[in-house]
Coordinates of N, CA and C in Angstrom, one line a residue:
M27 N 30.3 148.8 -66.6 CA 30.9 148.0 -67.6 C 32.1 148.6 -68.1
A28 N 32.3 149.9 -68.0 CA 33.5 150.5 -68.5 C 34.6 150.0 -67.7
A29 N 34.4 149.8 -66.4 CA 35.5 149.3 -65.5 C 35.8 147.9 -65.8
S30 N 34.7 147.2 -66.0 CA 34.9 145.8 -66.3 C 35.5 145.7 -67.7
S31 N 35.1 146.6 -68.6 CA 35.6 146.5 -69.9 C 37.1 146.9 -69.8
G32 N 37.4 147.9 -69.0 CA 38.8 148.3 -68.8 C 39.7 147.2 -68.2
T33 N 39.1 146.5 -67.3 CA 39.8 145.4 -66.6 C 39.9 144.3 -67.6
G34 N 38.8 144.1 -68.3 CA 38.8 143.0 -69.3 C 39.8 143.3 -70.4
L35 N 39.9 144.6 -70.7 CA 40.8 145.0 -71.8 C 42.3 144.8 -71.3
V36 N 42.5 145.2 -70.1 CA 43.9 145.0 -69.5 C 44.2 143.5 -69.4
A37 N 43.1 142.7 -69.0 CA 43.4 141.3 -68.9 C 43.7 140.7 -70.3
V38 N 43.0 141.2 -71.3 CA 43.2 140.7 -72.6 C 44.6 141.2 -73.1
L39 N 44.9 142.4 -72.8 CA 46.2 142.9 -73.2 C 47.3 142.1 -72.4
K40 N 47.1 141.8 -71.1 CA 48.1 141.1 -70.4 C 48.2 139.7 -71.0
K41 N 47.0 139.1 -71.3 CA 47.1 137.8 -71.8 C 47.8 137.8 -73.2
K42 N 47.5 138.9 -74.0 CA 48.2 139.0 -75.3 C 49.7 139.2 -75.1
M43 N 50.0 140.0 -74.1 CA 51.5 140.2 -73.8 C 52.1 138.9 -73.3
L44 N 51.4 138.2 -72.5 CA 52.0 136.9 -72.1 C 52.1 135.9 -73.2
D45 N 51.1 135.9 -74.1 CA 51.1 135.1 -75.3 C 52.3 135.5 -76.2
T46 N 52.4 136.9 -76.3 CA 53.5 137.4 -77.2 C 54.8 137.1 -76.6
R47 N 54.9 137.2 -75.2 CA 56.2 136.9 -74.5 C 56.5 135.4 -74.7
E48 N 55.5 134.5 -74.6 CA 55.7 133.1 -74.9 C 56.2 132.9 -76.3
E49 N 55.5 133.6 -77.2 CA 55.9 133.4 -78.6 C 57.3 133.9 -78.9
V50 N 57.6 135.1 -78.2 CA 59.0 135.6 -78.3 C 60.0 134.6 -77.7
E51 N 59.7 134.0 -76.6 CA 60.5 133.0 -76.0 C 60.7 131.8 -76.9
K52 N 59.6 131.4 -77.5 CA 59.6 130.3 -78.4 C 60.4 130.7 -79.7
A53 N 60.2 131.9 -80.1 CA 61.0 132.4 -81.3 C 62.5 132.4 -80.9
K54 N 62.8 132.9 -79.7 CA 64.2 133.0 -79.3 C 64.8 131.6 -79.3
E55 N 64.0 130.6 -78.7 CA 64.5 129.2 -78.6 C 64.7 128.7 -80.0
Q56 N 63.7 129.0 -80.9 CA 63.9 128.5 -82.3 C 65.1 129.2 -83.0
I57 N 65.3 130.5 -82.7 CA 66.5 131.2 -83.2 C 67.7 130.6 -82.7
Q58 N 67.8 130.3 -81.4 CA 68.9 129.6 -80.8 C 69.1 128.2 -81.4
D59 N 68.1 127.5 -81.6 CA 68.2 126.2 -82.2 C 68.7 126.3 -83.6
M60 N 68.1 127.3 -84.3 CA 68.5 127.5 -85.7 C 70.0 128.0 -85.7
S61 N 70.4 128.8 -84.8 CA 71.8 129.3 -84.7 C 72.7 128.1 -84.5
K62 N 72.3 127.2 -83.6 CA 73.1 126.0 -83.3 C 73.1 125.2 -84.6
N63 N 72.0 125.0 -85.2 CA 72.0 124.2 -86.4 C 72.8 124.8 -87.5
V64 N 72.7 126.2 -87.6 CA 73.6 126.9 -88.6 C 75.0 126.7 -88.3
K65 N 75.4 126.8 -87.0 CA 76.7 126.7 -86.5 C 77.2 125.3 -86.8
V66 N 76.4 124.3 -86.5 CA 76.8 122.9 -86.8 C 77.0 122.7 -88.3
E67 N 76.0 123.3 -89.1 CA 76.1 123.2 -90.5 C 77.4 123.9 -91.0
L68 N 77.7 125.0 -90.5 CA 78.9 125.8 -90.9 C 80.2 124.9 -90.6
E69 N 80.2 124.4 -89.3 CA 81.3 123.5 -89.0 C 81.4 122.3 -89.9
G70 N 80.2 121.7 -90.2 CA 80.2 120.6 -91.1 C 80.7 121.0 -92.5
R71 N 80.3 122.3 -92.9 CA 80.8 122.8 -94.2 C 82.3 123.0 -94.2
E72 N 82.8 123.6 -93.1 CA 84.2 123.8 -93.0 C 85.0 122.4 -93.1
T73 N 84.5 121.5 -92.3 CA 85.1 120.1 -92.4 C 85.0 119.5 -93.8
A74 N 83.8 119.7 -94.4 CA 83.6 119.2 -95.7 C 84.5 119.9 -96.7
L75 N 84.7 121.2 -96.5 CA 85.6 121.9 -97.4 C 87.1 121.5 -97.2
K76 N 87.4 121.3 -96.0 CA 88.8 120.8 -95.7 C 89.0 119.4 -96.3
E77 N 88.0 118.6 -96.1 CA 88.1 117.2 -96.7 C 88.1 117.3 -98.2
A78 N 87.3 118.2 -98.8 CA 87.3 118.4 -100.2 C 88.7 118.9 -100.7
D79 N 89.3 119.8 -100.0 CA 90.6 120.3 -100.3 C 91.6 119.2 -100.3
K80 N 91.5 118.3 -99.2 CA 92.4 117.2 -99.1 C 92.2 116.2 -100.3
L81 N 90.9 116.0 -100.6 CA 90.6 115.1 -101.7 C 91.1 115.7 -103.1
D82 N 91.0 117.1 -103.2 CA 91.5 117.7 -104.4 C 93.0 117.5 -104.5
E83 N 93.7 117.7 -103.4 CA 95.2 117.5 -103.3 C 95.5 116.0 -103.7
Q84 N 94.7 115.1 -103.1 CA 95.0 113.7 -103.4 C 94.7 113.4 -104.8
I85 N 93.6 114.0 -105.4 CA 93.3 113.8 -106.8 C 94.5 114.4 -107.7
A86 N 95.0 115.5 -107.3 CA 96.1 116.1 -108.0 C 97.3 115.2 -108.0
R87 N 97.6 114.6 -106.8 CA 98.8 113.7 -106.7 C 98.5 112.4 -107.5
L88 N 97.3 112.0 -107.5 CA 96.9 110.8 -108.2 C 97.0 111.1 -109.7
D89 N 96.6 112.3 -110.1 CA 96.7 112.7 -111.6 C 98.2 112.7 -112.0
E90 N 99.1 113.3 -111.1 CA 100.5 113.3 -111.4 C 101.0 111.9 -111.5
D91 N 100.6 111.0 -110.5 CA 101.1 109.6 -110.5 C 100.6 108.9 -111.8
L92 N 99.4 109.2 -112.2 CA 98.8 108.6 -113.4 C 99.6 109.1 -114.6
A93 N 99.9 110.3 -114.6 CA 100.7 110.9 -115.8 C 102.1 110.2 -115.8
R94 N 102.7 110.0 -114.6 CA 104.0 109.4 -114.6 C 103.9 107.9 -115.0
K95 N 102.9 107.3 -114.6 CA 102.7 105.9 -114.9 C 102.4 105.7 -116.4
K96 N 101.6 106.7 -117.0 CA 101.4 106.6 -118.4 C 102.7 106.8 -119.2
E97 N 103.5 107.7 -118.7 CA 104.8 108.0 -119.3 C 105.7 106.7 -119.2
M98 N 105.7 106.1 -118.0 CA 106.5 104.9 -117.8 C 106.0 103.8 -118.7
T99 N 104.7 103.7 -118.8 CA 104.1 102.7 -119.7 C 104.5 102.9 -121.1
R100 N 104.4 104.2 -121.6 CA 104.8 104.5 -122.9 C 106.3 104.1 -123.2
E101 N 107.1 104.5 -122.2 CA 108.6 104.1 -122.4 C 108.7 102.6 -122.4
A102 N 108.0 101.9 -121.5 CA 108.1 100.5 -121.4 C 107.7 99.8 -122.7
N103 N 106.6 100.4 -123.3 CA 106.1 99.9 -124.6 C 107.1 100.1 -125.7
E104 N 107.8 101.3 -125.7 CA 108.8 101.6 -126.7 C 110.0 100.6 -126.5
K105 N 110.4 100.4 -125.3 CA 111.5 99.5 -125.0 C 111.1 98.1 -125.4
T106 N 109.9 97.7 -125.1 CA 109.4 96.4 -125.5 C 109.5 96.2 -127.0
A107 N 109.0 97.3 -127.7 CA 109.1 97.2 -129.2 C 110.5 97.1 -129.7
E108 N 111.4 97.9 -129.1 CA 112.8 97.8 -129.5 C 113.4 96.4 -129.2
L109 N 113.0 95.9 -128.0 CA 113.5 94.6 -127.7 C 113.0 93.5 -128.6
G110 N 111.7 93.7 -129.0 CA 111.1 92.8 -129.9 C 111.9 92.8 -131.3
K111 N 112.2 94.0 -131.7 CA 113.0 94.1 -133.0 C 114.3 93.5 -132.8
S112 N 115.0 93.8 -131.7 CA 116.4 93.3 -131.5 C 116.3 91.8 -131.3
S113 N 115.2 91.3 -130.7 CA 115.1 89.9 -130.5 C 114.9 89.2 -131.9
E114 N 114.1 89.8 -132.8 CA 113.9 89.2 -134.1 C 115.2 89.2 -134.8
E115 N 116.0 90.3 -134.7 CA 117.3 90.4 -135.4 C 118.2 89.3 -134.8
N116 N 118.2 89.1 -133.5 CA 119.1 88.1 -132.8 C 118.7 86.7 -133.3
L117 N 117.4 86.5 -133.5 CA 116.9 85.2 -133.9 C 117.4 85.0 -135.4
R118 N 117.3 86.0 -136.2 CA 117.8 85.9 -137.6 C 119.3 85.6 -137.6
I119 N 120.1 86.3 -136.8 CA 121.5 86.1 -136.7 C 121.8 84.7 -136.2
A120 N 121.0 84.2 -135.2 CA 121.2 82.9 -134.7 C 121.0 81.8 -135.8
R121 N 119.9 82.1 -136.6 CA 119.7 81.1 -137.7 C 120.8 81.1 -138.7
V122 N 121.3 82.3 -139.0 CA 122.4 82.4 -140.0 C 123.7 81.7 -139.4
L123 N 123.9 82.0 -138.1 CA 125.1 81.3 -137.5 C 124.9 79.8 -137.4
K124 N 123.7 79.4 -137.2 CA 123.4 77.9 -137.2 C 123.7 77.3 -138.5
N125 N 123.3 78.0 -139.6 CA 123.5 77.5 -140.9 C 125.0 77.5 -141.2
K126 N 125.7 78.6 -140.8 CA 127.2 78.6 -141.0 C 127.8 77.5 -140.2
T127 N 127.4 77.3 -139.0 CA 127.9 76.2 -138.2 C 127.8 74.9 -138.8
S128 N 126.6 74.7 -139.4 CA 126.3 73.4 -140.0 C 127.3 73.2 -141.2
S129 N 127.5 74.2 -142.0 CA 128.4 74.1 -143.2 C 129.8 74.0 -142.7
E130 N 130.2 74.7 -141.6 CA 131.5 74.6 -141.1 C 131.7 73.2 -140.4
D131 N 130.7 72.6 -139.9 CA 130.8 71.3 -139.3 C 131.3 70.3 -140.3
G132 N 130.8 70.4 -141.5 CA 131.2 69.5 -142.6 C 132.7 69.8 -142.9
K133 N 133.1 71.1 -143.0 CA 134.5 71.4 -143.2 C 135.4 70.9 -142.1
V134 N 134.9 71.0 -140.9 CA 135.7 70.5 -139.7 C 135.9 69.0 -139.8
A135 N 134.8 68.3 -140.2 CA 134.9 66.8 -140.3 C 135.9 66.5 -141.4
A136 N 135.9 67.2 -142.5 CA 136.9 66.9 -143.6 C 138.3 67.2 -143.1
L137 N 138.4 68.3 -142.4 CA 139.8 68.7 -141.9 C 140.2 67.6 -140.9
E138 N 139.3 67.2 -140.0 CA 139.7 66.1 -139.1 C 140.2 64.9 -139.8
K139 N 139.5 64.5 -140.8 CA 139.9 63.3 -141.6 C 141.3 63.5 -142.2
Q140 N 141.5 64.7 -142.7 CA 142.8 65.0 -143.3 C 143.9 65.0 -142.2
L141 N 143.5 65.5 -141.0 CA 144.5 65.4 -139.9 C 144.8 64.0 -139.5
E142 N 143.8 63.1 -139.5 CA 144.1 61.7 -139.2 C 145.0 61.1 -140.2
Q143 N 144.8 61.4 -141.5 CA 145.6 60.9 -142.6 C 147.0 61.5 -142.4
A144 N 147.2 62.8 -142.0 CA 148.5 63.4 -141.8 C 149.2 62.7 -140.7
F145 N 148.5 62.3 -139.6 CA 149.1 61.6 -138.5 C 149.6 60.2 -138.9
L146 N 148.8 59.5 -139.7 CA 149.2 58.2 -140.2 C 150.4 58.4 -141.1
I147 N 150.5 59.4 -142.0 CA 151.6 59.6 -142.8 C 152.8 59.9 -141.9
E148 N 152.6 60.7 -140.9 CA 153.7 61.1 -140.0 C 154.3 59.8 -139.3
K149 N 153.4 58.9 -138.9 CA 153.8 57.7 -138.2 C 154.6 56.8 -139.2
E150 N 154.1 56.7 -140.4 CA 154.9 56.0 -141.4 C 156.2 56.6 -141.7
A151 N 156.3 57.9 -141.8 CA 157.5 58.6 -142.0 C 158.5 58.4 -140.9
E152 N 158.0 58.5 -139.6 CA 158.8 58.2 -138.4 C 159.4 56.8 -138.5
A153 N 158.5 55.9 -138.8 CA 159.0 54.5 -138.9 C 160.1 54.3 -139.9
K154 N 159.9 54.9 -141.1 CA 160.9 54.9 -142.2 C 162.2 55.6 -141.7
Y155 N 162.0 56.7 -141.0 CA 163.2 57.5 -140.6 C 164.0 56.6 -139.6
E156 N 163.3 55.9 -138.7 CA 164.0 55.1 -137.8 C 164.8 54.0 -138.5
Q157 N 164.1 53.4 -139.5 CA 164.8 52.4 -140.3 C 166.0 52.9 -141.0
L158 N 165.8 54.1 -141.6 CA 167.0 54.7 -142.3 C 168.0 55.3 -141.3
G159 N 167.5 55.7 -140.2 CA 168.4 56.4 -139.2 C 169.5 55.4 -138.7
K160 N 169.2 54.1 -138.5 CA 170.1 53.2 -137.9 C 171.4 53.1 -138.8
P161 N 171.2 52.9 -140.1 CA 172.5 52.8 -140.9 C 173.2 54.2 -140.9
V162 N 172.5 55.3 -140.8 CA 173.2 56.6 -140.8 C 174.0 56.7 -139.5
V163 N 173.4 56.2 -138.4 CA 174.1 56.3 -137.1 C 175.4 55.4 -137.2
N164 N 175.2 54.2 -137.8 CA 176.3 53.3 -137.9 C 177.4 54.0 -138.8
Y165 N 176.9 54.6 -139.9 CA 177.9 55.3 -140.8 C 178.6 56.4 -140.1
K166 N 177.9 57.2 -139.2 CA 178.6 58.2 -138.5 C 179.6 57.7 -137.5
K167 N 179.3 56.6 -136.9 CA 180.2 56.0 -136.0 C 181.5 55.5 -136.8
F168 N 181.2 54.9 -137.9 CA 182.3 54.4 -138.7 C 183.1 55.6 -139.2
K169 N 182.5 56.6 -139.7 CA 183.2 57.8 -140.1 C 184.1 58.4 -139.0
K170 N 183.6 58.5 -137.8 CA 184.3 59.0 -136.7 C 185.5 58.1 -136.4
Q171 N 185.3 56.8 -136.4 CA 186.4 55.9 -136.1 C 187.5 56.0 -137.2
S172 N 187.0 56.2 -138.4 CA 188.0 56.3 -139.5 C 188.8 57.6 -139.4
F173 N 188.1 58.7 -139.0 CA 188.7 60.0 -138.8 C 189.8 59.8 -137.7
D174 N 189.4 59.2 -136.6 CA 190.3 59.0 -135.4 C 191.5 58.2 -135.9
K175 N 191.3 57.2 -136.7 CA 192.4 56.3 -137.1 C 193.3 57.2 -138.1
T176 N 192.7 57.9 -138.9 CA 193.5 58.7 -139.9 C 194.3 59.7 -139.1
R177 N 193.8 60.3 -138.1 CA 194.5 61.3 -137.3 C 195.7 60.6 -136.6
A178 N 195.4 59.4 -136.1 CA 196.5 58.7 -135.4 C 197.6 58.4 -136.4
V179 N 197.3 58.0 -137.6 CA 198.3 57.7 -138.6 C 199.0 58.9 -139.0
V180 N 198.4 60.0 -139.2 CA 199.0 61.3 -139.5 C 200.0 61.7 -138.4
S181 N 199.6 61.6 -137.2 CA 200.5 61.9 -136.1 C 201.7 61.0 -136.1
L182 N 201.5 59.8 -136.5 CA 202.6 58.8 -136.5 C 203.6 59.2 -137.7
V183 N 203.0 59.6 -138.8 CA 203.8 59.9 -140.0 C 204.8 61.0 -139.7
K184 N 204.5 61.9 -138.8 CA 205.3 63.0 -138.5 C 206.6 62.5 -137.8
Y185 N 206.5 61.4 -137.1 CA 207.6 60.9 -136.4 C 208.4 59.9 -137.2
V186 N 208.0 59.6 -138.4 CA 208.7 58.6 -139.3 C 209.9 59.4 -139.9
P187 N 211.1 58.9 -140.0 CA 212.2 59.6 -140.6 C 211.9 59.7 -142.1
S188 N 212.3 60.8 -142.6 CA 212.0 61.2 -144.0 C 212.6 60.2 -145.0
D189 N 213.7 59.6 -144.8 CA 214.3 58.7 -145.7 C 213.5 57.4 -145.8
L190 N 212.8 57.0 -144.8 CA 211.9 55.9 -144.8 C 210.7 56.2 -145.6
Y191 N 210.3 57.4 -145.5 CA 209.1 57.9 -146.1 C 209.4 57.9 -147.6
Q192 N 210.6 58.3 -148.0 CA 210.9 58.3 -149.4 C 210.9 56.9 -150.0
N193 N 211.4 56.0 -149.3 CA 211.5 54.6 -149.8 C 210.1 54.0 -150.0
V194 N 209.2 54.4 -149.2 CA 207.8 53.9 -149.3 C 207.2 54.4 -150.5
S195 N 207.5 55.7 -150.8 CA 206.8 56.3 -152.0 C 207.4 55.7 -153.3
D196 N 208.7 55.2 -153.3 CA 209.3 54.7 -154.5 C 208.7 53.4 -154.9

């Protein structure tokens, strides 16, 4: 029995060694699987970190854009408020000018009426001038004719002998 127990013991030990070897192989396979899984997870983490960095950069750009947009919006609101104030002022000025225009329209109408009257007076004056101008023209012609005749007589008097001239004056 000692031999059979020694053989049995060796067989048991062999079996245990085979079982242990199988367990070691299984453990190695599990370790390799786990290593692969860890490697895949690490690669996934690295990819996720890269994507997270990209997203952080994109968020930073978007934050900057948002800040610029907010500033532009603030400036636009200020300009809109300024334009609103200037628009109200322009409307007020327009109303004032409209009122002035209305009052000046009345003045213009009165001046136009006066102008029409002045034209009528001018036409009447021209007609009177023409009526008075004809006799003046005739008078000027008569005066010129008289002057010409007087000159002719004076030139003739120079040639008259002085003794005849004395007889005429006596």
